[in-house]
């Protein structure tokens, strides 16, 4: 694109100092404008994507999976879309921290000139960045955060992960089918935990089951023995639990095992956050038989997943691959489709519009972006922790709930 300037004014009269000064300043302004326009064209050749996630601290492995998913996407698809090259700029928010996330999202938009924001492991962080999107003309693709209402925080949010409603509602049907009548729920006291509790209760009571008690724990809880005592005292046949994947989930499942609840006949039911693959070696034999519902297992049997796992493992140590990687891989696919549809121009509304209804085969199975909710429609799998032939522990998929939307959003709308 070229800057068009008004033709030079012609005048036969000699110029006064004031007129010469004005002429000089006009030329400077025009030159700056031309430079700005030409550099914005040059900018469009490199599309910057800002990724916010936990890359250090207790949840660093989750951020590492984001990064491995992004790199796997580039390895398998390249990092160019048409004439444009995608450049990723990472920012680290080690634990849920809305204020830090909001500041970094601003910094990415203003200083780095990112055209897209992605990542977001924790719900409060995704919620904190959403208010700047419209003003900044930037879409946000949520790779993990799982509270249903995040997509309602801005029309420019698209999500490639899962929601606790999507996972917990079918788990209620599984509990009922297996003859479980009384359940106690235990969740972290914030968005996805409350969604998980509400969804499970709604599903389980609709099946005729009873939730005998609901415990909400602060996110900082790390001594779970008193909770296990309350679970035992409740007389429930099963405990349904959600905590954000990472050290809290490992600690919770270990406490369940060590406090003898399995032997006491209390089944642990959970979304798959509680049995992420990197934790399975530490959980070991006592976790075998544990039932979870989830959108993705590293052991999912498909050619797309085999290629994805191989590519992701070029960027990880053995045993480190976890579900945030598939959210990131599919998130980059969605961003690449947005770039393609807008020809690299910065038009957030058009970018989001272009991916409504998009469907493809993900490493997790068939998926699509629901045009109404901008959330992922996908299969939810019932899995059982099992020992594979090679002696490793896996989340073995044993049943499929096909084409699940988000019952939370569907109920709200
Ligand atoms: C969330 O904060 O939304 C979240 C974090 C970790 C999970 C699931 C959801 O495993």
mmCIF file of C-alpha atoms and ligand atoms in Angstrom:
data_model
loop_
_atom_site.group_PDB
_atom_site.id
_atom_site.type_symbol
_atom_site.label_atom_id
_atom_site.label_comp_id
_atom_site.label_asym_id
_atom_site.label_seq_id
_atom_site.Cartn_x
_atom_site.Cartn_y
_atom_site.Cartn_z
ATOM 1 C CA UNK A 1 0.000 0.000 0.000
ATOM 2 C CA UNK A 2 1.320 3.461 -0.857
ATOM 3 C CA UNK A 3 0.578 6.705 0.931
ATOM 4 C CA UNK A 4 -1.047 9.239 -1.341
ATOM 5 C CA UNK A 5 -0.194 12.881 -0.646
ATOM 6 C CA UNK A 6 -1.843 16.020 -1.884
ATOM 7 C CA UNK A 7 0.046 17.592 -4.784
ATOM 8 C CA UNK A 8 2.521 20.345 -3.807
ATOM 9 C CA UNK A 9 0.803 23.743 -3.725
ATOM 10 C CA UNK A 10 2.272 25.974 -6.462
ATOM 11 C CA UNK A 11 2.755 29.601 -5.761
ATOM 12 C CA UNK A 12 4.698 32.243 -7.607
ATOM 13 C CA UNK A 13 4.995 34.557 -4.575
ATOM 14 C CA UNK A 14 8.163 34.141 -2.453
ATOM 15 C CA UNK A 15 7.518 32.100 0.718
ATOM 16 C CA UNK A 16 7.582 33.785 4.099
ATOM 17 C CA UNK A 17 9.565 32.136 6.933
ATOM 18 C CA UNK A 18 6.295 31.065 8.509
ATOM 19 C CA UNK A 19 5.098 29.488 5.252
ATOM 20 C CA UNK A 20 8.456 27.732 4.742
ATOM 21 C CA UNK A 21 8.277 26.362 8.296
ATOM 22 C CA UNK A 22 4.736 25.093 7.687
ATOM 23 C CA UNK A 23 5.803 23.511 4.414
ATOM 24 C CA UNK A 24 8.756 21.835 6.155
ATOM 25 C CA UNK A 25 6.499 20.477 8.933
ATOM 26 C CA UNK A 26 3.957 19.185 6.391
ATOM 27 C CA UNK A 27 6.705 17.282 4.623
ATOM 28 C CA UNK A 28 7.839 15.752 7.921
ATOM 29 C CA UNK A 29 4.266 14.677 8.776
ATOM 30 C CA UNK A 30 3.773 13.140 5.323
ATOM 31 C CA UNK A 31 7.107 11.344 5.528
ATOM 32 C CA UNK A 32 6.236 9.946 8.978
ATOM 33 C CA UNK A 33 2.838 8.815 7.725
ATOM 34 C CA UNK A 34 4.397 7.097 4.724
ATOM 35 C CA UNK A 35 6.912 5.399 7.009
ATOM 36 C CA UNK A 36 4.184 4.292 9.392
ATOM 37 C CA UNK A 37 2.066 2.872 6.571
ATOM 38 C CA UNK A 38 4.976 1.111 4.922
ATOM 39 C CA UNK A 39 6.100 -0.378 8.230
ATOM 40 C CA UNK A 40 2.564 -1.577 9.003
ATOM 41 C CA UNK A 41 2.632 -3.405 5.664
ATOM 42 C CA UNK A 42 5.994 -4.893 6.573
ATOM 43 C CA UNK A 43 4.488 -5.844 9.987
ATOM 44 C CA UNK A 44 1.696 -7.788 8.324
ATOM 45 C CA UNK A 45 4.263 -10.256 6.976
ATOM 46 C CA UNK A 46 4.983 -11.385 10.512
ATOM 47 C CA UNK A 47 1.878 -12.124 12.536
ATOM 48 C CA UNK A 48 2.658 -12.126 16.220
ATOM 49 C CA UNK A 49 0.755 -14.431 18.557
ATOM 50 C CA UNK A 50 1.073 -13.726 22.284
ATOM 51 C CA UNK A 51 0.873 -16.822 24.504
ATOM 52 C CA UNK A 52 0.265 -16.482 28.228
ATOM 53 C CA UNK A 53 0.709 -19.548 30.440
ATOM 54 C CA UNK A 54 2.560 -21.034 33.420
ATOM 55 C CA UNK A 55 6.114 -21.570 32.135
ATOM 56 C CA UNK A 56 7.800 -21.611 35.542
ATOM 57 C CA UNK A 57 6.794 -22.599 39.088
ATOM 58 C CA UNK A 58 4.564 -25.496 40.206
ATOM 59 C CA UNK A 59 2.530 -25.602 36.960
ATOM 60 C CA UNK A 60 5.527 -25.277 34.599
ATOM 61 C CA UNK A 61 4.866 -28.703 33.092
ATOM 62 C CA UNK A 62 1.470 -27.461 31.900
ATOM 63 C CA UNK A 63 3.095 -24.492 30.147
ATOM 64 C CA UNK A 64 5.681 -26.839 28.684
ATOM 65 C CA UNK A 65 2.814 -28.839 27.174
ATOM 66 C CA UNK A 66 1.397 -25.604 25.669
ATOM 67 C CA UNK A 67 4.774 -24.937 24.075
ATOM 68 C CA UNK A 68 5.178 -28.528 22.839
ATOM 69 C CA UNK A 69 1.695 -28.376 21.264
ATOM 70 C CA UNK A 70 2.556 -25.130 19.471
ATOM 71 C CA UNK A 71 5.904 -26.478 18.248
ATOM 72 C CA UNK A 72 4.251 -29.725 17.134
ATOM 73 C CA UNK A 73 1.769 -27.656 15.116
ATOM 74 C CA UNK A 74 4.635 -25.822 13.376
ATOM 75 C CA UNK A 75 6.554 -29.076 12.801
ATOM 76 C CA UNK A 76 3.554 -30.679 11.094
ATOM 77 C CA UNK A 77 2.089 -27.627 9.303
ATOM 78 C CA UNK A 78 4.886 -25.063 8.987
ATOM 79 C CA UNK A 79 4.785 -21.588 10.516
ATOM 80 C CA UNK A 80 3.577 -19.699 7.436
ATOM 81 C CA UNK A 81 0.052 -18.951 6.264
ATOM 82 C CA UNK A 82 0.070 -17.607 2.698
ATOM 83 C CA UNK A 83 2.693 -14.838 2.707
ATOM 84 C CA UNK A 84 2.569 -14.416 6.455
ATOM 85 C CA UNK A 85 4.893 -15.928 9.026
ATOM 86 C CA UNK A 86 3.633 -16.675 12.536
ATOM 87 C CA UNK A 87 5.889 -15.587 15.387
ATOM 88 C CA UNK A 88 5.036 -16.662 18.937
ATOM 89 C CA UNK A 89 5.813 -14.402 21.901
ATOM 90 C CA UNK A 90 5.586 -16.136 25.302
ATOM 91 C CA UNK A 91 4.732 -14.550 28.643
ATOM 92 C CA UNK A 92 4.942 -16.438 31.947
ATOM 93 C CA UNK A 93 2.229 -16.296 34.629
ATOM 94 C CA UNK A 94 3.286 -19.093 37.023
ATOM 95 C CA UNK A 95 0.039 -19.390 39.021
ATOM 96 C CA UNK A 96 -3.475 -17.975 38.602
ATOM 97 C CA UNK A 97 -2.876 -14.223 38.701
ATOM 98 C CA UNK A 98 -5.495 -12.036 36.981
ATOM 99 C CA UNK A 99 -3.698 -8.714 37.611
ATOM 100 C CA UNK A 100 -0.408 -9.959 36.174
ATOM 101 C CA UNK A 101 -2.229 -11.538 33.220
ATOM 102 C CA UNK A 102 -4.151 -8.336 32.414
ATOM 103 C CA UNK A 103 -0.901 -6.321 32.504
ATOM 104 C CA UNK A 104 0.925 -8.812 30.279
ATOM 105 C CA UNK A 105 -1.955 -8.999 27.799
ATOM 106 C CA UNK A 106 -1.843 -5.184 27.489
ATOM 107 C CA UNK A 107 1.925 -5.247 27.098
ATOM 108 C CA UNK A 108 1.706 -7.903 24.377
ATOM 109 C CA UNK A 109 -0.872 -5.898 22.452
ATOM 110 C CA UNK A 110 0.686 -2.454 22.848
ATOM 111 C CA UNK A 111 4.441 -3.093 22.932
ATOM 112 C CA UNK A 112 4.705 -6.316 20.937
ATOM 113 C CA UNK A 113 1.869 -5.603 18.512
ATOM 114 C CA UNK A 114 0.435 -9.128 18.778
ATOM 115 C CA UNK A 115 -2.597 -9.758 16.564
ATOM 116 C CA UNK A 116 -3.758 -12.812 18.529
ATOM 117 C CA UNK A 117 -3.711 -13.888 22.167
ATOM 118 C CA UNK A 118 -3.653 -17.565 23.140
ATOM 119 C CA UNK A 119 -2.840 -19.919 26.003
ATOM 120 C CA UNK A 120 -4.532 -19.204 29.373
ATOM 121 C CA UNK A 121 -4.259 -22.169 31.697
ATOM 122 C CA UNK A 122 -6.360 -20.749 34.548
ATOM 123 C CA UNK A 123 -9.909 -19.373 34.356
ATOM 124 C CA UNK A 124 -9.243 -16.167 36.362
ATOM 125 C CA UNK A 125 -6.461 -15.284 33.907
ATOM 126 C CA UNK A 126 -8.629 -15.807 30.826
ATOM 127 C CA UNK A 127 -11.365 -13.709 32.442
ATOM 128 C CA UNK A 128 -8.871 -10.920 33.210
ATOM 129 C CA UNK A 129 -7.651 -10.629 29.605
ATOM 130 C CA UNK A 130 -11.092 -10.784 27.933
ATOM 131 C CA UNK A 131 -12.098 -7.138 28.586
ATOM 132 C CA UNK A 132 -9.270 -5.702 26.458
ATOM 133 C CA UNK A 133 -9.994 -7.735 23.322
ATOM 134 C CA UNK A 134 -12.524 -5.524 21.549
ATOM 135 C CA UNK A 135 -10.607 -2.296 22.107
ATOM 136 C CA UNK A 136 -7.374 -4.014 21.012
ATOM 137 C CA UNK A 137 -9.036 -5.692 17.989
ATOM 138 C CA UNK A 138 -7.483 -9.012 19.053
ATOM 139 C CA UNK A 139 -9.132 -12.469 19.238
ATOM 140 C CA UNK A 140 -8.310 -14.749 22.137
ATOM 141 C CA UNK A 141 -8.043 -18.513 21.782
ATOM 142 C CA UNK A 142 -8.274 -20.298 25.127
ATOM 143 C CA UNK A 143 -6.071 -23.412 25.099
ATOM 144 C CA UNK A 144 -7.093 -24.696 28.548
ATOM 145 C CA UNK A 145 -9.198 -22.619 30.973
ATOM 146 C CA UNK A 146 -12.436 -24.545 31.439
ATOM 147 C CA UNK A 147 -15.164 -22.487 33.106
ATOM 148 C CA UNK A 148 -18.168 -22.436 30.773
ATOM 149 C CA UNK A 149 -18.779 -18.679 30.938
ATOM 150 C CA UNK A 150 -15.326 -17.627 29.641
ATOM 151 C CA UNK A 151 -16.666 -17.616 26.072
ATOM 152 C CA UNK A 152 -19.364 -15.191 27.219
ATOM 153 C CA UNK A 153 -16.804 -12.696 28.580
ATOM 154 C CA UNK A 154 -16.210 -11.367 25.040
ATOM 155 C CA UNK A 155 -17.480 -12.193 21.518
ATOM 156 C CA UNK A 156 -13.803 -12.447 20.540
ATOM 157 C CA UNK A 157 -13.120 -15.545 22.691
ATOM 158 C CA UNK A 158 -12.860 -18.999 21.097
ATOM 159 C CA UNK A 159 -11.984 -22.085 23.159
ATOM 160 C CA UNK A 160 -10.154 -25.249 22.053
ATOM 161 C CA UNK A 161 -10.051 -27.049 25.401
ATOM 162 C CA UNK A 162 -13.045 -28.481 27.264
ATOM 163 C CA UNK A 163 -15.385 -27.423 30.035
ATOM 164 C CA UNK A 164 -16.137 -29.051 33.325
ATOM 165 C CA UNK A 165 -19.793 -29.175 32.325
ATOM 166 C CA UNK A 166 -18.844 -31.073 29.184
ATOM 167 C CA UNK A 167 -16.891 -33.644 31.222
ATOM 168 C CA UNK A 168 -18.793 -33.870 34.507
ATOM 169 C CA UNK A 169 -22.323 -34.229 33.162
ATOM 170 C CA UNK A 170 -21.598 -37.567 31.403
ATOM 171 C CA UNK A 171 -19.696 -38.763 34.483
ATOM 172 C CA UNK A 172 -22.958 -38.545 36.432
ATOM 173 C CA UNK A 173 -24.545 -41.003 33.976
ATOM 174 C CA UNK A 174 -21.545 -43.337 34.368
ATOM 175 C CA UNK A 175 -21.879 -43.242 38.183
ATOM 176 C CA UNK A 176 -25.572 -44.132 37.950
ATOM 177 C CA UNK A 177 -24.982 -46.952 35.438
ATOM 178 C CA UNK A 178 -22.422 -48.454 37.812
ATOM 179 C CA UNK A 179 -24.934 -48.634 40.642
ATOM 180 C CA UNK A 180 -23.525 -45.739 42.678
ATOM 181 C CA UNK A 181 -26.306 -44.074 44.696
ATOM 182 C CA UNK A 182 -24.615 -41.621 47.065
ATOM 183 C CA UNK A 183 -21.818 -39.263 46.076
ATOM 184 C CA UNK A 184 -19.838 -36.578 47.905
ATOM 185 C CA UNK A 185 -18.349 -33.845 45.714
ATOM 186 C CA UNK A 186 -15.008 -32.168 46.499
ATOM 187 C CA UNK A 187 -13.822 -29.301 44.315
ATOM 188 C CA UNK A 188 -11.435 -26.339 44.265
ATOM 189 C CA UNK A 189 -13.439 -23.261 45.120
ATOM 190 C CA UNK A 190 -13.304 -21.299 41.862
ATOM 191 C CA UNK A 191 -14.936 -21.284 38.401
ATOM 192 C CA UNK A 192 -14.177 -24.747 36.998
ATOM 193 C CA UNK A 193 -14.611 -26.416 40.408
ATOM 194 C CA UNK A 194 -18.015 -24.853 40.917
ATOM 195 C CA UNK A 195 -18.999 -25.807 37.346
ATOM 196 C CA UNK A 196 -17.858 -29.396 37.947
ATOM 197 C CA UNK A 197 -19.842 -29.641 41.199
ATOM 198 C CA UNK A 198 -22.973 -28.077 39.654
ATOM 199 C CA UNK A 199 -22.826 -30.193 36.493
ATOM 200 C CA UNK A 200 -22.252 -33.467 38.306
ATOM 201 C CA UNK A 201 -25.043 -32.745 40.788
ATOM 202 C CA UNK A 202 -27.484 -31.765 38.020
ATOM 203 C CA UNK A 203 -26.680 -34.906 36.024
ATOM 204 C CA UNK A 204 -26.640 -37.263 38.990
ATOM 205 C CA UNK A 205 -29.893 -36.020 40.528
ATOM 206 C CA UNK A 206 -31.564 -36.281 37.106
ATOM 207 C CA UNK A 207 -30.535 -39.977 37.190
ATOM 208 C CA UNK A 208 -32.101 -40.383 40.640
ATOM 209 C CA UNK A 209 -28.812 -40.304 42.579
ATOM 210 C CA UNK A 210 -28.076 -38.233 45.696
ATOM 211 C CA UNK A 211 -25.199 -35.851 46.359
ATOM 212 C CA UNK A 212 -24.891 -36.198 50.126
ATOM 213 C CA UNK A 213 -22.358 -33.418 50.702
ATOM 214 C CA UNK A 214 -20.432 -30.834 48.658
ATOM 215 C CA UNK A 215 -17.036 -29.608 49.836
ATOM 216 C CA UNK A 216 -15.318 -26.588 48.261
ATOM 217 C CA UNK A 217 -11.619 -26.205 49.110
ATOM 218 C CA UNK A 218 -9.465 -23.095 48.732
ATOM 219 C CA UNK A 219 -7.135 -23.405 45.710
ATOM 220 C CA UNK A 220 -4.174 -23.300 48.110
ATOM 221 C CA UNK A 221 -5.203 -26.467 50.014
ATOM 222 C CA UNK A 222 -2.401 -29.028 49.982
ATOM 223 C CA UNK A 223 -3.197 -31.195 53.021
ATOM 224 C CA UNK A 224 -6.018 -33.434 51.886
ATOM 225 C CA UNK A 225 -6.141 -35.899 54.827
ATOM 226 C CA UNK A 226 -8.894 -34.005 56.706
ATOM 227 C CA UNK A 227 -10.944 -33.943 53.491
ATOM 228 C CA UNK A 228 -10.496 -37.712 53.083
ATOM 229 C CA UNK A 229 -11.794 -38.166 56.625
ATOM 230 C CA UNK A 230 -14.920 -36.155 55.746
ATOM 231 C CA UNK A 231 -15.368 -38.251 52.595
ATOM 232 C CA UNK A 232 -15.196 -41.438 54.662
ATOM 233 C CA UNK A 233 -17.607 -40.059 57.308
ATOM 234 C CA UNK A 234 -20.158 -38.987 54.667
ATOM 235 C CA UNK A 235 -21.145 -42.569 53.941
ATOM 236 C CA UNK A 236 -21.004 -41.915 50.167
ATOM 237 C CA UNK A 237 -20.190 -44.764 47.740
ATOM 238 C CA UNK A 238 -18.117 -42.432 45.608
ATOM 239 C CA UNK A 239 -16.285 -39.115 45.704
ATOM 240 C CA UNK A 240 -16.474 -36.890 42.643
ATOM 241 C CA UNK A 241 -13.569 -34.399 42.582
ATOM 242 C CA UNK A 242 -12.075 -31.555 40.562
ATOM 243 C CA UNK A 243 -8.814 -29.656 41.173
ATOM 244 C CA UNK A 244 -6.664 -27.890 38.559
ATOM 245 C CA UNK A 245 -4.211 -30.330 37.028
ATOM 246 C CA UNK A 246 -0.694 -30.162 38.457
ATOM 247 C CA UNK A 247 0.623 -30.554 42.009
ATOM 248 C CA UNK A 248 -2.890 -30.242 43.567
ATOM 249 C CA UNK A 249 -4.317 -33.190 41.599
ATOM 250 C CA UNK A 250 -1.306 -35.402 42.275
ATOM 251 C CA UNK A 251 -1.548 -34.603 46.016
ATOM 252 C CA UNK A 252 -5.289 -35.258 46.087
ATOM 253 C CA UNK A 253 -5.185 -38.664 44.357
ATOM 254 C CA UNK A 254 -2.201 -39.726 46.490
ATOM 255 C CA UNK A 255 -4.153 -38.752 49.634
ATOM 256 C CA UNK A 256 -7.143 -40.767 48.381
ATOM 257 C CA UNK A 257 -4.867 -43.781 47.913
ATOM 258 C CA UNK A 258 -2.950 -43.367 51.169
ATOM 259 C CA UNK A 259 -6.059 -42.863 53.315
ATOM 260 C CA UNK A 260 -7.435 -46.250 52.269
ATOM 261 C CA UNK A 261 -10.624 -44.951 50.673
ATOM 262 C CA UNK A 262 -10.445 -47.352 47.756
ATOM 263 C CA UNK A 263 -10.218 -50.280 50.185
ATOM 264 C CA UNK A 264 -13.141 -48.783 52.144
ATOM 265 C CA UNK A 265 -15.201 -49.074 48.925
ATOM 266 C CA UNK A 266 -15.336 -45.368 48.045
ATOM 267 C CA UNK A 267 -14.827 -45.029 44.284
ATOM 268 C CA UNK A 268 -13.007 -41.916 43.004
ATOM 269 C CA UNK A 269 -14.701 -40.339 39.974
ATOM 270 C CA UNK A 270 -13.305 -37.248 38.267
ATOM 271 C CA UNK A 271 -12.714 -35.335 35.080
ATOM 272 C CA UNK A 272 -9.409 -36.414 33.508
ATOM 273 C CA UNK A 273 -7.575 -33.451 35.045
ATOM 274 C CA UNK A 274 -6.956 -35.787 38.009
ATOM 275 C CA UNK A 275 -5.081 -38.441 36.055
ATOM 276 C CA UNK A 276 -2.921 -36.496 33.638
ATOM 277 C CA UNK A 277 -0.364 -38.806 32.049
ATOM 278 C CA UNK A 278 2.735 -37.244 33.649
ATOM 279 C CA UNK A 279 1.319 -38.105 37.103
ATOM 280 C CA UNK A 280 0.483 -41.754 36.355
ATOM 281 C CA UNK A 281 3.947 -43.187 37.225
ATOM 282 C CA UNK A 282 3.797 -41.498 40.663
ATOM 283 C CA UNK A 283 0.211 -42.656 41.231
ATOM 284 C CA UNK A 284 1.124 -46.214 40.195
ATOM 285 C CA UNK A 285 -0.856 -49.386 40.922
ATOM 286 C CA UNK A 286 -3.322 -47.857 43.429
ATOM 287 C CA UNK A 287 -4.742 -45.651 40.646
ATOM 288 C CA UNK A 288 -5.525 -48.622 38.386
ATOM 289 C CA UNK A 289 -9.286 -48.773 37.762
ATOM 290 C CA UNK A 290 -9.847 -45.082 38.493
ATOM 291 C CA UNK A 291 -12.548 -43.709 36.189
ATOM 292 C CA UNK A 292 -12.339 -40.303 34.530
ATOM 293 C CA UNK A 293 -14.092 -38.502 31.669
ATOM 294 C CA UNK A 294 -11.945 -36.360 29.355
ATOM 295 C CA UNK A 295 -11.526 -35.042 25.839
ATOM 296 C CA UNK A 296 -8.023 -36.391 25.298
ATOM 297 C CA UNK A 297 -5.788 -39.294 26.255
ATOM 298 C CA UNK A 298 -2.160 -39.462 25.081
ATOM 299 C CA UNK A 299 -2.902 -43.140 24.263
ATOM 300 C CA UNK A 300 -5.851 -42.197 21.945
ATOM 301 C CA UNK A 301 -5.622 -44.561 19.001
ATOM 302 C CA UNK A 302 -5.631 -42.624 15.706
ATOM 303 C CA UNK A 303 -3.127 -41.692 12.986
ATOM 304 C CA UNK A 304 -3.605 -37.978 13.781
ATOM 305 C CA UNK A 305 -2.715 -38.588 17.417
ATOM 306 C CA UNK A 306 0.284 -40.774 16.572
ATOM 307 C CA UNK A 307 1.724 -37.955 14.415
ATOM 308 C CA UNK A 308 0.942 -35.359 17.091
ATOM 309 C CA UNK A 309 2.489 -37.348 19.963
ATOM 310 C CA UNK A 310 5.641 -38.027 17.931
ATOM 311 C CA UNK A 311 5.991 -34.316 17.037
ATOM 312 C CA UNK A 312 5.232 -33.092 20.572
ATOM 313 C CA UNK A 313 7.791 -35.448 22.109
ATOM 314 C CA UNK A 314 10.560 -33.786 20.092
ATOM 315 C CA UNK A 315 10.027 -30.860 22.521
ATOM 316 C CA UNK A 316 9.533 -32.747 25.809
ATOM 317 C CA UNK A 317 11.278 -35.214 28.093
ATOM 318 C CA UNK A 318 9.822 -38.745 28.274
ATOM 319 C CA UNK A 319 6.505 -38.907 30.133
ATOM 320 C CA UNK A 320 5.877 -35.137 30.119
ATOM 321 C CA UNK A 321 3.113 -34.910 27.494
ATOM 322 C CA UNK A 322 -0.192 -33.753 28.975
ATOM 323 C CA UNK A 323 -3.575 -32.561 27.681
ATOM 324 C CA UNK A 324 -2.746 -28.794 27.494
ATOM 325 C CA UNK A 325 -0.630 -29.708 24.445
ATOM 326 C CA UNK A 326 -3.657 -30.763 22.402
ATOM 327 C CA UNK A 327 -5.540 -27.558 23.319
ATOM 328 C CA UNK A 328 -2.498 -25.588 22.114
ATOM 329 C CA UNK A 329 -2.077 -27.660 18.931
ATOM 330 C CA UNK A 330 -5.729 -27.171 17.967
ATOM 331 C CA UNK A 331 -5.569 -23.545 19.149
ATOM 332 C CA UNK A 332 -2.767 -22.860 16.672
ATOM 333 C CA UNK A 333 -4.814 -24.553 13.956
ATOM 334 C CA UNK A 334 -7.715 -22.194 14.711
ATOM 335 C CA UNK A 335 -5.387 -19.158 14.731
ATOM 336 C CA UNK A 336 -3.864 -20.238 11.399
ATOM 337 C CA UNK A 337 -7.389 -20.454 9.922
ATOM 338 C CA UNK A 338 -8.134 -16.971 11.270
ATOM 339 C CA UNK A 339 -4.966 -15.606 9.638
ATOM 340 C CA UNK A 340 -5.867 -17.326 6.376
ATOM 341 C CA UNK A 341 -9.414 -15.937 6.380
ATOM 342 C CA UNK A 342 -8.308 -12.357 7.069
ATOM 343 C CA UNK A 343 -5.310 -12.455 4.704
ATOM 344 C CA UNK A 344 -3.100 -11.431 7.622
ATOM 345 C CA UNK A 345 -5.048 -8.207 8.216
ATOM 346 C CA UNK A 346 -5.927 -7.299 11.772
ATOM 347 C CA UNK A 347 -9.691 -7.765 11.929
ATOM 348 C CA UNK A 348 -10.608 -9.628 15.107
ATOM 349 C CA UNK A 349 -14.355 -9.832 14.431
ATOM 350 C CA UNK A 350 -13.816 -11.246 10.909
ATOM 351 C CA UNK A 351 -11.204 -13.694 12.248
ATOM 352 C CA UNK A 352 -13.617 -15.077 14.855
ATOM 353 C CA UNK A 353 -16.507 -15.145 12.374
ATOM 354 C CA UNK A 354 -14.370 -17.228 9.995
ATOM 355 C CA UNK A 355 -13.873 -20.084 12.480
ATOM 356 C CA UNK A 356 -17.476 -20.369 13.652
ATOM 357 C CA UNK A 357 -18.578 -23.834 12.550
ATOM 358 C CA UNK A 358 -15.028 -24.892 11.589
ATOM 359 C CA UNK A 359 -14.623 -28.666 11.870
ATOM 360 C CA UNK A 360 -11.544 -30.867 11.584
ATOM 361 C CA UNK A 361 -9.965 -34.054 12.875
ATOM 362 C CA UNK A 362 -7.922 -33.273 15.952
ATOM 363 C CA UNK A 363 -5.504 -35.692 17.648
ATOM 364 C CA UNK A 364 -8.363 -36.121 20.166
ATOM 365 C CA UNK A 365 -10.919 -37.117 17.476
ATOM 366 C CA UNK A 366 -13.511 -35.182 15.418
ATOM 367 C CA UNK A 367 -14.093 -31.612 16.659
ATOM 368 C CA UNK A 368 -15.846 -28.403 15.610
ATOM 369 C CA UNK A 369 -16.263 -24.852 16.882
ATOM 370 C CA UNK A 370 -19.903 -24.358 17.858
ATOM 371 C CA UNK A 371 -20.984 -21.216 15.964
ATOM 372 C CA UNK A 372 -23.260 -20.131 18.832
ATOM 373 C CA UNK A 373 -20.987 -20.656 21.835
ATOM 374 C CA UNK A 374 -17.496 -20.524 20.176
ATOM 375 C CA UNK A 375 -16.656 -23.553 22.318
ATOM 376 C CA UNK A 376 -15.434 -26.915 21.062
ATOM 377 C CA UNK A 377 -17.930 -29.679 20.275
ATOM 378 C CA UNK A 378 -16.085 -32.973 20.724
ATOM 379 C CA UNK A 379 -16.192 -36.561 21.912
ATOM 380 C CA UNK A 380 -15.863 -37.082 25.641
ATOM 381 C CA UNK A 381 -14.270 -40.396 26.557
ATOM 382 C CA UNK A 382 -14.739 -42.489 29.672
ATOM 383 C CA UNK A 383 -11.285 -43.769 30.601
ATOM 384 C CA UNK A 384 -9.920 -46.203 33.128
ATOM 385 C CA UNK A 385 -6.375 -46.031 34.481
ATOM 386 C CA UNK A 386 -4.788 -49.264 33.224
ATOM 387 C CA UNK A 387 -1.390 -50.894 32.882
ATOM 388 C CA UNK A 388 -0.368 -51.187 29.233
ATOM 389 C CA UNK A 389 1.498 -54.217 27.828
ATOM 390 C CA UNK A 390 4.816 -52.375 28.165
ATOM 391 C CA UNK A 391 4.198 -51.844 31.912
ATOM 392 C CA UNK A 392 3.404 -48.125 31.654
ATOM 393 C CA UNK A 393 0.191 -46.680 33.048
ATOM 394 C CA UNK A 394 -2.303 -45.154 30.615
ATOM 395 C CA UNK A 395 -5.772 -43.610 30.520
ATOM 396 C CA UNK A 396 -7.491 -46.355 28.527
ATOM 397 C CA UNK A 397 -10.549 -45.111 26.622
ATOM 398 C CA UNK A 398 -13.443 -47.518 27.240
ATOM 399 C CA UNK A 399 -16.569 -45.596 26.179
ATOM 400 C CA UNK A 400 -17.336 -42.585 23.965
ATOM 401 C CA UNK A 401 -19.941 -39.859 24.446
ATOM 402 C CA UNK A 402 -20.045 -38.541 20.902
ATOM 403 C CA UNK A 403 -20.303 -34.954 19.777
ATOM 404 C CA UNK A 404 -20.716 -33.365 23.184
ATOM 405 C CA UNK A 405 -21.393 -29.632 23.366
ATOM 406 C CA UNK A 406 -21.320 -27.687 26.602
ATOM 407 C CA UNK A 407 -24.456 -28.515 28.615
ATOM 408 C CA UNK A 408 -23.595 -25.555 30.915
ATOM 409 C CA UNK A 409 -23.819 -22.996 28.131
ATOM 410 C CA UNK A 410 -26.794 -24.758 26.567
ATOM 411 C CA UNK A 411 -28.679 -24.559 29.884
ATOM 412 C CA UNK A 412 -27.775 -20.904 30.359
ATOM 413 C CA UNK A 413 -28.940 -19.876 26.869
HETATM 414 C C1 LIG B 1 -9.061 -23.580 34.929
HETATM 415 O O1 LIG B 1 -8.594 -22.772 35.754
HETATM 416 O O2 LIG B 1 -10.006 -23.272 34.188
HETATM 417 C C2 LIG B 1 -8.475 -24.961 34.864
HETATM 418 C C3 LIG B 1 -7.167 -25.172 35.280
HETATM 419 C C4 LIG B 1 -6.657 -26.473 35.244
HETATM 420 C C5 LIG B 1 -7.453 -27.518 34.812
HETATM 421 C C6 LIG B 1 -8.755 -27.291 34.368
HETATM 422 C C7 LIG B 1 -9.256 -26.008 34.412
HETATM 423 O O3 LIG B 1 -6.971 -28.791 34.832
#
